[in-house]
Amino acid sequence: ASAVSFWNTVRPLKTSYLMRRAELAGNFEEWRGYAEKELETKSHFSRENTIFLAEKFVKFDKANAFLADDETKGLALKLAGALEESGRVEPLSLAYPVWSGQVYTILGERFDQAYFKNAERVLLTARQISPKKQEVLFLLGRLYLLERDFSKAIAAHRQAVELDETINQSHWFLGLA
């Protein structure tokens, strides 16, 4: 009974604390420390927390407030792996392949282009889950642009335009491709 009590009270409190500290972190290095600890601490919230961590990771990348070192690569691989595992547990959830695709795309941009294949695999899974989700098509199109596969990039962005011609972003990305 005490092990169940520990699982149900202490670990969720610890993960809540770590997530809050990560949220309040003043820089990437501080955030990375809390994110590492969070990924090592399993609780009922672990799957959902990986989404929040991935979102913050992507924001750091977009702000170019990112340390492209081995520690970051290791964290990104753990995060992408945890997201993929969560996707296996909840196979109809779009969030896990979308966020793991973004993390793998960053790994491909910053560390090794071989990670682009992982990004494509999980983003194609996301497209199977929700074939009419423009965000997935934008992410695939961006990935194909990074890979310099312009025919695939154009096809993905054309599909996004066809889904809803009123969204200007679709046209902009298609023009970029």
CSV table of C-alpha atoms in Angstrom, one decimal, residues 31-122:
chain,number,residue,atom,x,y,z
A,31,TRP,CA,15.2,24.8,-18.3
A,32,ARG,CA,17.2,21.9,-19.7
A,33,GLY,CA,18.2,20.8,-16.1
A,34,TYR,CA,14.5,20.7,-15.0
A,35,ALA,CA,13.4,19.0,-18.2
A,36,GLU,CA,16.0,16.3,-17.7
A,37,LYS,CA,14.8,15.6,-14.2
A,38,GLU,CA,11.2,15.6,-15.3
A,39,LEU,CA,11.8,13.0,-18.0
A,40,GLU,CA,13.5,10.8,-15.4
A,41,THR,CA,10.6,11.1,-13.0
A,42,LYS,CA,7.6,8.9,-14.0
A,43,SER,CA,4.1,9.9,-12.8
A,44,HIS,CA,0.6,9.9,-14.0
A,45,PHE,CA,1.3,13.2,-15.8
A,46,SER,CA,4.4,12.1,-17.6
A,47,ARG,CA,2.8,11.7,-21.1
A,48,GLU,CA,1.2,15.1,-20.9
A,49,ASN,CA,4.3,16.7,-19.5
A,50,THR,CA,6.3,15.6,-22.6
A,51,ILE,CA,4.0,17.8,-24.7
A,52,PHE,CA,4.7,20.8,-22.6
A,53,LEU,CA,8.4,20.2,-22.6
A,54,ALA,CA,8.4,19.8,-26.4
A,55,GLU,CA,6.5,23.0,-26.8
A,56,LYS,CA,9.1,24.9,-24.7
A,57,PHE,CA,11.9,23.2,-26.5
A,58,VAL,CA,10.5,24.3,-29.9
A,59,LYS,CA,10.1,27.9,-28.5
A,60,PHE,CA,13.7,28.0,-27.4
A,61,ASP,CA,14.8,26.8,-30.9
A,62,LYS,CA,12.6,29.5,-32.6
A,63,ALA,CA,14.1,32.1,-30.4
A,64,ASN,CA,17.6,30.8,-31.1
A,65,ALA,CA,18.1,30.6,-27.4
A,66,PHE,CA,19.4,27.1,-27.6
A,67,LEU,CA,22.6,25.3,-26.7
A,68,ALA,CA,23.5,22.9,-29.5
A,69,ASP,CA,25.7,20.6,-27.5
A,70,ASP,CA,25.7,16.9,-26.6
A,71,GLU,CA,23.5,17.4,-23.5
A,72,THR,CA,20.8,19.1,-25.6
A,73,LYS,CA,21.0,16.4,-28.2
A,74,GLY,CA,20.6,13.8,-25.4
A,75,LEU,CA,17.7,15.6,-23.9
A,76,ALA,CA,16.0,16.0,-27.3
A,77,LEU,CA,16.4,12.3,-28.1
A,78,LYS,CA,14.9,11.4,-24.7
A,79,LEU,CA,12.1,13.8,-25.3
A,80,ALA,CA,11.3,12.5,-28.8
A,81,GLY,CA,11.5,8.9,-27.5
A,82,ALA,CA,9.1,9.7,-24.7
A,83,LEU,CA,6.7,11.4,-27.1
A,84,GLU,CA,6.8,8.4,-29.4
A,85,GLU,CA,6.2,6.0,-26.5
A,86,SER,CA,3.2,8.1,-25.4
A,87,GLY,CA,2.0,7.9,-29.0
A,88,ARG,CA,2.1,4.1,-28.8
A,89,VAL,CA,0.1,4.2,-25.6
A,90,GLU,CA,-2.4,6.7,-27.1
A,91,PRO,CA,-2.3,5.9,-30.8
A,92,LEU,CA,-5.2,8.2,-31.8
A,93,SER,CA,-3.7,11.2,-30.2
A,94,LEU,CA,-2.4,13.7,-32.7
A,95,ALA,CA,-0.3,15.6,-30.2
A,96,TYR,CA,2.5,13.1,-29.7
A,97,PRO,CA,3.5,12.6,-33.3
A,98,VAL,CA,3.2,16.3,-34.1
A,99,TRP,CA,5.5,17.3,-31.2
A,100,SER,CA,8.0,14.4,-31.7
A,101,GLY,CA,8.1,15.4,-35.4
A,102,GLN,CA,9.1,18.9,-34.4
A,103,VAL,CA,11.7,17.7,-32.0
A,104,TYR,CA,13.2,15.3,-34.6
A,105,THR,CA,13.2,18.2,-37.2
A,106,ILE,CA,15.2,20.3,-34.8
A,107,LEU,CA,17.6,17.4,-34.2
A,108,GLY,CA,18.0,17.2,-38.0
A,109,GLU,CA,18.6,20.9,-38.4
A,110,ARG,CA,21.0,21.3,-35.4
A,111,PHE,CA,22.8,17.9,-35.2
A,112,ASP,CA,22.4,15.4,-38.0
A,113,GLN,CA,20.1,15.4,-41.0
A,114,ALA,CA,19.6,11.7,-40.5
A,115,TYR,CA,17.0,12.7,-37.9
A,116,PHE,CA,14.8,14.1,-40.7
A,117,LYS,CA,13.8,10.5,-41.5
A,118,ASN,CA,12.4,10.1,-37.9
A,119,ALA,CA,10.6,13.4,-38.3
A,120,GLU,CA,9.0,12.3,-41.5
A,121,ARG,CA,8.0,9.0,-40.1
A,122,VAL,CA,6.1,10.4,-37.1
